[in-house]
Amino acid sequence: FKPKTDAEYITHGHSEASSRQKLTYTMGGKESVQIVKDKPTVLVLGGGYTGCACARALDDTGKFNVVVVDRKNYFLHNIGALRAAVDPSFVDKILIPYDKLLRNGGVIQAEVEEIAPTFVKFHGREEPAKFDYLVIALGSSYAFPAKISEPTIEAAAAKYTSLHNLMTARNNICIVGGGPVGVELAGELATDYAGQKTITLVHSHDELVGSPGFTTKFKDELHKKLVALGVRVLLGERVQMDGDMSEEYKLGHLTFVDGERDITTSKGETLHVDIVFICTGLAVNNASCTAHLSDKMEGGRLKVDQFLQVEGLEKVFAVGDINNHSDLKMAYTGGKQAEYAAKAIQTLQKGGTLAPYKGPKPAMLVTLGRNGGVAQLPLGNGMVVGDKVCKKLKSKDMFYQASQKMLRQTKQTEATDAQIEARKQNLAAALDISPDEAALLQREGLAPSEMEPGASHT
């Protein structure tokens, strides 16, 4: 291993040397820790909603030795990330330690470099990690502030706080992209800065939220409510990217563009702006798949069968944004896939036969600030509801309590020395390393590589 030094933990003027153990140790509550070192090893690559849900479900059975791998030392509750962009008190609610996620297994901070049918390699470690079952849940990247690539919780918090401070001084805002992220960002800004800023949303299509399966009523209601909040919505237009903006945009490096400038739309209108947010879609985190699984990819995603198994690999599952299943790429559908994959692995281990995965009906809840939004529910032909239901379900706390519960942060307890020792032994067995090496890995992780601007890879 190549452990990080204390100097490498200095980020944005804050030292993490004193707090890193708390962030990277997997310490549950007072529940007993089971010795699972002789159980089948399940590697879960990616600590987002889908990966965490699958890992926790398998870990709770006590029948598997589960290891979650993520390049960050915190869980990003990105459903609430846009709220954090306007409300600094929300930053701590979207950056959540992994320390209590698993009762028996472990969560390690490492960057996945290569995925093969029988092994996984991490950046900073030469020896490959073997597994009995593999769950690939690498997710996707999106421009900040919707997602973030910073590997440490301190650096991520500083970046959101810095953006909020910047926003207080910006008055003419342009949002490029009218999908769910662009619409929600416009709603957050229009609500918290009501009447204080000019907000223009430019979308290349003729209606907002172009995802398949959603009704015209749902999209029209979003449009009406945005306009009512004071947002100017330009449909069927594009922003002409000039100079540095054009090059960075082509490379996929743009997050937001700060600075006063005039930009032109495809219909010839000039907009005077002082900050531009890019909300034009996600990029799949597939770099680690290309070396050994390129023949199992389609359109940048891993091809899966009706059981969510990677094509031709019975014990390798791909769930969430990384797979090519027809499900919409959302936390909601990712959770359904995670639940299925966890049950499928248990069934395979028992020698049983899998039933095909059946995805849920389309559903989406788009908030427009803290006071409401529009939702299409998976009822009937797509029931559309408004502010009252949206505020109760999501807008009020952006599923903060649900994320806290999933990561077991509602219990204010610490692990005993015996529990920590048991988890160390379990991790050592899972990765075929010594207990001392396992303790070092838990404590310090493996230093990730430098990421391109705008990326948020696992």
Coordinates of C-alpha atoms in Angstrom, one line a residue:
F1 CA 0.0 0.0 0.0
K2 CA 1.0 3.6 -0.5
P3 CA -0.6 5.4 2.5
K4 CA -1.2 9.1 2.4
T5 CA 0.9 11.4 4.5
D6 CA -0.5 14.0 6.9
A7 CA 0.6 16.6 4.4
E8 CA -1.7 15.1 1.7
Y9 CA -4.7 15.6 4.0
I10 CA -4.2 19.4 4.1
T11 CA -7.1 20.8 1.9
H12 CA -8.4 24.3 1.7
G13 CA -6.5 25.2 4.8
H14 CA -7.9 22.5 7.0
S15 CA -6.0 19.5 8.3
E16 CA -7.8 16.2 8.2
A17 CA -5.1 14.2 10.0
S18 CA -7.0 14.3 13.3
S19 CA -10.4 13.4 11.8
R20 CA -9.7 10.9 9.0
Q21 CA -10.1 7.8 11.2
K22 CA -13.7 8.8 12.1
L23 CA -14.4 9.3 8.4
T24 CA -13.0 6.1 7.0
Y25 CA -13.6 3.5 9.7
T26 CA -16.7 1.5 9.4
M27 CA -18.2 1.6 12.8
G28 CA -21.8 0.6 13.5
G29 CA -23.9 0.9 16.5
K30 CA -24.1 -1.6 19.4
E31 CA -25.3 -4.4 17.1
S32 CA -23.0 -7.4 17.4
V33 CA -20.5 -7.7 14.5
Q34 CA -20.5 -11.2 12.9
I35 CA -17.3 -12.9 11.8
V36 CA -17.8 -13.2 8.1
K37 CA -14.2 -13.6 7.0
D38 CA -14.9 -17.2 5.8
K39 CA -18.1 -16.1 3.9
P40 CA -18.2 -15.2 0.2
T41 CA -16.6 -11.9 -0.6
V42 CA -18.8 -9.3 -2.4
L43 CA -17.1 -6.2 -3.7
V44 CA -19.4 -3.3 -4.3
L45 CA -17.8 -0.6 -6.5
G46 CA -19.3 2.7 -5.9
G47 CA -20.7 4.2 -2.7
G48 CA -23.7 6.1 -4.1
Y49 CA -27.4 5.4 -3.4
T50 CA -27.4 2.2 -5.5
G51 CA -24.1 0.7 -4.2
C52 CA -24.9 1.5 -0.6
A53 CA -28.4 0.1 -0.7
C54 CA -27.1 -3.2 -2.2
A55 CA -24.1 -3.5 0.2
R56 CA -26.2 -2.8 3.3
A57 CA -28.8 -5.4 2.3
L58 CA -26.1 -8.1 1.8
D59 CA -24.2 -7.1 4.9
D60 CA -27.2 -7.3 7.1
T61 CA -27.7 -11.0 6.3
G62 CA -24.4 -11.9 7.9
K63 CA -23.8 -14.4 5.1
F64 CA -21.4 -12.3 3.0
N65 CA -18.1 -10.4 3.5
V66 CA -19.0 -7.1 1.9
V67 CA -16.5 -4.4 0.9
V68 CA -17.7 -1.1 -0.5
V69 CA -15.1 0.9 -2.5
D70 CA -15.4 4.6 -3.3
R71 CA -12.8 7.3 -4.2
K72 CA -14.5 9.7 -1.8
N73 CA -14.4 9.3 2.0
Y74 CA -18.0 10.5 2.3
F75 CA -21.4 9.7 0.8
L76 CA -22.8 12.5 -1.4
H77 CA -26.5 13.0 -0.9
N78 CA -26.7 14.6 -4.3
I79 CA -30.5 14.8 -4.3
G80 CA -30.0 17.7 -1.9
A81 CA -26.9 19.1 -3.5
L82 CA -28.7 22.0 -5.3
R83 CA -30.2 23.0 -2.0
A84 CA -26.7 23.2 -0.6
A85 CA -25.8 25.6 -3.4
V86 CA -28.2 28.2 -2.0
D87 CA -28.3 27.3 1.7
P88 CA -25.0 26.9 3.5
S89 CA -26.7 25.2 6.4
F90 CA -27.5 22.3 4.1
V91 CA -23.9 21.5 3.2
D92 CA -23.4 19.2 6.2
K93 CA -26.6 17.4 5.3
I94 CA -25.4 16.2 1.9
L95 CA -21.9 15.1 3.0
I96 CA -22.3 12.0 5.1
P97 CA -19.6 9.7 6.5
Y98 CA -19.7 6.0 5.6
D99 CA -18.7 5.0 9.1
K100 CA -21.9 3.3 10.1
L101 CA -23.2 1.9 6.8
L102 CA -22.1 -1.7 7.3
R103 CA -22.3 -3.7 10.5
N104 CA -19.9 -6.5 9.5
G105 CA -18.0 -5.5 6.3
G106 CA -16.0 -2.5 5.4
V107 CA -15.9 0.7 3.4
I108 CA -12.6 1.8 1.9
Q109 CA -11.5 4.9 0.1
A110 CA -9.9 3.9 -3.1
E111 CA -10.2 4.7 -6.8
V112 CA -11.1 1.8 -9.1
E113 CA -8.7 1.6 -12.0
E114 CA -9.5 -1.7 -13.7
I115 CA -12.4 -4.1 -13.6
A116 CA -11.9 -7.6 -15.0
P117 CA -14.2 -10.7 -14.9
T118 CA -12.3 -12.1 -12.0
F119 CA -10.5 -9.2 -10.3
V120 CA -10.4 -5.5 -9.6
K121 CA -7.4 -3.2 -9.4
F122 CA -7.2 0.0 -7.3
H123 CA -5.1 3.1 -7.9
G124 CA -2.0 3.0 -5.6
R125 CA -2.1 -0.8 -5.1
E126 CA -0.4 -3.3 -7.4
E127 CA -2.1 -6.5 -6.2
P128 CA -5.6 -7.1 -7.6
A129 CA -8.6 -7.8 -5.4
K130 CA -10.5 -11.0 -6.0
F131 CA -14.1 -11.6 -5.3
D132 CA -16.9 -14.2 -5.3
Y133 CA -19.5 -11.7 -6.4
L134 CA -19.0 -8.2 -7.9
V135 CA -21.6 -5.4 -7.9
I136 CA -20.6 -2.5 -10.3
A137 CA -22.4 0.6 -9.2
L138 CA -20.0 3.3 -10.4
G139 CA -22.7 5.8 -11.2
S140 CA -22.2 8.9 -13.3
S141 CA -20.6 12.3 -13.2
Y142 CA -22.4 15.6 -13.5
A143 CA -21.3 19.2 -13.4
F144 CA -20.9 20.8 -10.0
P145 CA -23.0 21.7 -7.9
A146 CA -25.2 18.7 -8.8
K147 CA -22.3 16.4 -8.1
I148 CA -18.7 16.9 -6.9
S149 CA -15.4 15.1 -7.4
E150 CA -13.5 16.2 -4.3
P151 CA -12.2 13.1 -2.5
T152 CA -12.4 14.5 1.0
I153 CA -15.3 15.8 3.0
E154 CA -13.5 18.9 4.0
A155 CA -12.7 19.9 0.4
A156 CA -16.2 19.2 -0.7
A157 CA -17.7 21.3 2.0
A158 CA -15.4 24.2 1.2
K159 CA -16.4 24.1 -2.5
Y160 CA -20.1 24.3 -1.7
T161 CA -19.6 27.1 0.8
S162 CA -17.5 29.0 -1.7
L163 CA -20.2 28.7 -4.4
H164 CA -22.8 30.1 -2.0
N165 CA -20.6 33.1 -1.2
L166 CA -20.1 33.6 -4.9
M167 CA -23.8 33.5 -5.6
T168 CA -24.6 36.3 -3.2
A169 CA -22.7 38.6 -5.5
R170 CA -24.1 37.4 -8.8
N171 CA -27.2 39.0 -10.3
N172 CA -27.7 37.7 -13.9
I173 CA -27.7 33.9 -13.9
C174 CA -28.0 31.7 -17.0
I175 CA -28.8 28.0 -16.7
V176 CA -28.1 25.9 -19.8
G177 CA -30.2 22.7 -19.8
G178 CA -33.8 22.1 -18.9
G179 CA -33.7 18.6 -17.6
P180 CA -34.5 17.8 -13.9
V181 CA -31.2 19.3 -12.7
G182 CA -31.5 22.5 -14.6
V183 CA -35.1 22.9 -13.6
E184 CA -34.4 22.2 -9.9
L185 CA -31.4 24.6 -9.8
A186 CA -33.6 27.3 -11.3
G187 CA -36.3 26.7 -8.7
E188 CA -33.8 26.8 -5.8
L189 CA -32.3 30.1 -7.0
A190 CA -35.7 31.7 -7.8
T191 CA -37.0 30.7 -4.3
D192 CA -34.1 31.7 -2.1
Y193 CA -33.3 34.8 -4.1
A194 CA -36.9 35.8 -5.0
G195 CA -36.9 39.2 -6.8
Q196 CA -33.2 39.7 -6.3
K197 CA -31.7 38.1 -9.4
T198 CA -32.5 37.7 -13.1
I199 CA -32.6 34.0 -13.9
T200 CA -32.8 32.6 -17.5
L201 CA -33.0 28.9 -18.3
V202 CA -32.1 28.0 -21.9
H203 CA -33.2 24.6 -23.2
S204 CA -32.7 23.1 -26.6
H205 CA -35.9 21.1 -26.7
D206 CA -39.5 22.3 -27.0
E207 CA -40.5 21.2 -23.5
L208 CA -38.7 20.7 -20.2
V209 CA -37.6 17.3 -18.8
G210 CA -37.4 15.3 -22.0
S211 CA -37.0 11.9 -20.3
P212 CA -39.3 9.3 -21.9
G213 CA -42.4 8.1 -20.0
F214 CA -43.5 11.5 -18.6
T215 CA -46.7 13.2 -19.5
T216 CA -47.2 16.6 -21.2
K217 CA -49.1 17.7 -18.2
F218 CA -46.1 17.1 -15.9
K219 CA -43.8 19.1 -18.2
D220 CA -46.3 21.9 -18.7
E221 CA -46.8 22.3 -14.9
L222 CA -43.1 22.6 -14.4
H223 CA -42.9 25.3 -17.1
K224 CA -45.8 27.3 -15.6
K225 CA -44.4 27.1 -12.1
L226 CA -40.9 28.2 -13.1
V227 CA -42.4 31.2 -14.9
A228 CA -44.5 32.0 -11.9
L229 CA -41.3 32.1 -9.8
G230 CA -39.9 34.7 -12.1
V231 CA -37.6 32.4 -14.2
R232 CA -37.4 33.3 -17.9
V233 CA -37.6 30.0 -19.9
L234 CA -36.3 29.9 -23.4
L235 CA -37.3 26.7 -25.2
G236 CA -36.0 25.4 -28.5
E237 CA -32.8 27.5 -28.2
R238 CA -29.1 26.8 -27.5
V239 CA -26.4 28.9 -26.0
Q240 CA -23.6 29.6 -28.4
M241 CA -20.4 28.6 -26.6
D242 CA -17.5 30.9 -27.6
G243 CA -13.8 31.0 -26.8
D244 CA -12.8 29.2 -23.7
M245 CA -16.4 28.2 -22.9
S246 CA -16.6 26.3 -26.2
E247 CA -13.4 24.3 -25.7
E248 CA -14.1 23.5 -22.1
Y249 CA -17.7 22.5 -23.0
K250 CA -16.6 20.1 -25.7
L251 CA -14.2 18.4 -23.3
G252 CA -16.9 18.0 -20.8
H253 CA -14.9 20.0 -18.2
L254 CA -17.4 22.9 -17.6
T255 CA -19.1 23.1 -14.3
F256 CA -20.1 26.7 -14.2
V257 CA -18.6 29.8 -15.9
D258 CA -18.1 32.8 -13.6
G259 CA -17.6 36.3 -14.9
E260 CA -19.5 39.0 -16.6
R261 CA -20.1 38.4 -20.3
D262 CA -22.6 38.6 -23.2
I263 CA -23.7 35.2 -24.6
T264 CA -25.8 34.6 -27.7
T265 CA -28.6 32.1 -28.2
S266 CA -29.2 30.2 -31.4
K267 CA -32.0 32.5 -32.3
G268 CA -29.8 35.5 -32.0
E269 CA -30.7 36.9 -28.7
T270 CA -28.0 38.4 -26.5
L271 CA -28.0 37.7 -22.8
H272 CA -25.9 39.7 -20.4
V273 CA -24.9 37.3 -17.6
D274 CA -22.3 37.1 -14.8
I275 CA -22.5 33.4 -14.1
V276 CA -23.5 30.4 -16.3
F277 CA -24.4 26.9 -15.0
I278 CA -24.0 23.9 -17.3
C279 CA -26.8 21.4 -16.7
T280 CA -26.8 19.4 -19.9
G281 CA -26.5 15.8 -18.9
L282 CA -24.4 13.1 -17.2
A283 CA -21.3 11.1 -18.1
V284 CA -21.1 7.5 -17.1
N285 CA -18.1 6.6 -14.9
N286 CA -16.9 3.8 -17.2
A287 CA -13.1 4.5 -17.4
S288 CA -12.3 1.4 -15.3
C289 CA -14.4 -0.9 -17.5
T290 CA -12.6 -0.2 -20.8
A291 CA -9.5 -2.3 -20.4
H292 CA -11.1 -5.7 -19.8
L293 CA -14.9 -5.3 -20.4
S294 CA -15.0 -3.2 -23.6
D295 CA -16.6 -6.1 -25.4
K296 CA -19.5 -6.0 -22.9
M297 CA -20.2 -2.3 -23.3
E298 CA -22.8 -0.5 -25.5
G299 CA -23.1 3.3 -25.7
G300 CA -20.7 3.7 -22.8
R301 CA -22.7 1.4 -20.5
L302 CA -22.3 -2.2 -19.4
K303 CA -24.6 -4.6 -21.2
V304 CA -26.8 -6.5 -18.8
D305 CA -29.2 -9.4 -19.2
Q306 CA -32.7 -9.8 -17.7
F307 CA -31.1 -10.5 -14.3
L308 CA -28.9 -7.4 -14.3
Q309 CA -25.8 -9.6 -14.8
V310 CA -23.1 -8.3 -17.0
E311 CA -23.3 -10.1 -20.3
G312 CA -21.8 -13.6 -19.9
L313 CA -20.7 -13.1 -16.3
E314 CA -23.0 -14.9 -13.9
K315 CA -21.5 -13.4 -10.7
V316 CA -21.0 -9.9 -11.9
F317 CA -23.9 -7.4 -11.6
A318 CA -24.1 -3.9 -12.9
V319 CA -26.7 -1.6 -11.4
G320 CA -27.7 2.0 -11.7
D321 CA -26.3 4.5 -14.2
I322 CA -23.5 2.2 -15.4
N323 CA -25.8 -0.4 -17.0
N324 CA -27.8 -0.3 -20.2
H325 CA -31.1 -1.4 -18.8
S326 CA -34.1 0.6 -20.0
D327 CA -34.9 2.0 -16.5
L328 CA -34.5 5.7 -16.1
K329 CA -31.2 6.6 -14.5
M330 CA -32.4 7.9 -11.1
A331 CA -31.9 7.1 -7.4
Y332 CA -35.4 5.7 -7.3
T333 CA -34.8 3.1 -10.0
G334 CA -31.2 2.5 -8.8
G335 CA -32.7 1.5 -5.4
K336 CA -35.0 -1.0 -7.1
Q337 CA -32.0 -2.5 -9.0
A338 CA -29.9 -2.6 -5.8
E339 CA -32.7 -4.5 -4.0
Y340 CA -33.0 -7.0 -6.8
A341 CA -29.2 -7.6 -7.1
A342 CA -28.8 -8.2 -3.4
K343 CA -31.6 -10.8 -3.5
A344 CA -30.2 -12.3 -6.7
I345 CA -26.8 -12.8 -5.1
Q346 CA -28.4 -14.6 -2.1
T347 CA -30.4 -16.8 -4.5
L348 CA -27.3 -17.8 -6.5
Q349 CA -25.4 -18.6 -3.3
K350 CA -28.2 -21.0 -2.3
G351 CA -28.1 -22.6 -5.7
G352 CA -31.5 -21.2 -6.7
T353 CA -32.9 -19.9 -10.0
L354 CA -33.2 -16.2 -10.6
A355 CA -36.5 -14.5 -11.7
P356 CA -36.1 -11.7 -14.2
Y357 CA -35.8 -8.1 -13.0
K358 CA -38.9 -6.0 -13.5
G359 CA -38.4 -2.3 -13.4
P360 CA -40.8 0.2 -11.8
K361 CA -43.2 2.5 -13.7
P362 CA -41.7 6.0 -14.5
A363 CA -41.9 8.4 -11.6
M364 CA -40.2 11.7 -10.9
L365 CA -40.4 14.4 -8.3
V366 CA -38.9 17.7 -9.4
T367 CA -38.7 20.3 -6.7
L368 CA -38.8 24.1 -7.4
G369 CA -37.3 25.3 -4.2
R370 CA -38.2 24.5 -0.6
N371 CA -41.9 25.2 -1.1
G372 CA -43.0 22.7 -3.6
G373 CA -42.6 21.4 -7.2
V374 CA -44.3 18.9 -9.6
A375 CA -44.3 15.1 -9.4
Q376 CA -45.5 12.3 -11.7
L377 CA -46.3 9.3 -9.5
P378 CA -46.2 5.6 -10.6
L379 CA -50.0 5.5 -10.3
G380 CA -52.5 4.9 -13.2
N381 CA -51.3 6.6 -16.3
G382 CA -48.9 8.8 -14.4
M383 CA -50.7 10.9 -11.7
V384 CA -49.4 14.5 -11.6
V385 CA -49.4 16.3 -8.3
G386 CA -48.2 19.7 -7.2
D387 CA -46.8 21.8 -4.3
K388 CA -48.5 20.3 -1.3
V389 CA -47.5 16.7 -2.1
C390 CA -44.0 17.6 -3.3
K391 CA -43.2 19.7 -0.2
K392 CA -44.3 16.9 2.1
L393 CA -42.4 14.2 0.1
K394 CA -39.2 16.0 -0.9
S395 CA -39.0 19.8 -1.0
K396 CA -38.9 20.3 2.7
D397 CA -35.8 18.3 3.5
M398 CA -34.8 16.8 0.2
F399 CA -34.9 13.3 1.6
Y400 CA -32.2 14.2 4.1
Q401 CA -33.8 12.0 6.8
A402 CA -34.0 9.0 4.4
S403 CA -30.4 9.3 3.5
Q404 CA -29.4 9.5 7.2
K405 CA -31.4 6.4 7.9
M406 CA -29.8 4.5 5.0
L407 CA -26.3 5.2 6.3
R408 CA -27.4 4.5 9.9
Q409 CA -26.5 8.0 11.0
T410 CA -29.6 8.3 13.2
K411 CA -27.9 6.2 15.9
Q412 CA -25.3 8.2 17.9
T413 CA -23.2 5.2 19.0
E414 CA -19.6 4.2 18.5
A415 CA -18.2 0.7 17.9
T416 CA -16.3 -1.1 20.6
D417 CA -12.7 -2.2 20.2
A418 CA -13.9 -5.8 19.7
Q419 CA -16.2 -4.7 16.9
I420 CA -13.5 -2.7 15.2
E421 CA -11.1 -5.7 15.5
A422 CA -13.8 -8.1 13.9
R423 CA -14.3 -5.7 11.0
K424 CA -10.5 -5.5 10.5
Q425 CA -10.3 -9.3 10.3
N426 CA -13.2 -9.4 7.9
L427 CA -11.6 -6.8 5.6
A428 CA -8.3 -8.6 5.7
A429 CA -9.9 -11.8 4.6
A430 CA -11.9 -10.2 1.9
L431 CA -8.9 -8.5 0.2
D432 CA -6.4 -11.3 1.2
I433 CA -4.1 -8.9 3.1
S434 CA -2.7 -8.9 6.6
P435 CA -4.8 -7.4 9.5
D436 CA -2.3 -4.6 9.8
E437 CA -2.6 -3.7 6.2
A438 CA -6.4 -3.9 6.6
A439 CA -6.2 -1.5 9.5
L440 CA -4.1 0.9 7.5
L441 CA -6.5 0.8 4.5
Q442 CA -9.5 1.4 6.8
R443 CA -7.7 4.3 8.4
E444 CA -6.1 6.1 5.5
G445 CA -7.5 4.7 2.2
L446 CA -5.6 4.9 -1.0
A447 CA -4.8 8.3 -2.5
P448 CA -6.9 8.8 -5.6
S449 CA -5.6 10.2 -8.9
E450 CA -6.1 13.8 -10.0
M451 CA -9.4 14.2 -11.8
E452 CA -10.3 16.4 -14.8
P453 CA -12.2 19.5 -14.0
G454 CA -15.9 18.8 -13.8
A455 CA -15.5 15.1 -13.2
S456 CA -17.0 13.1 -10.3
H457 CA -15.7 9.6 -10.9
T458 CA -15.9 6.8 -8.4

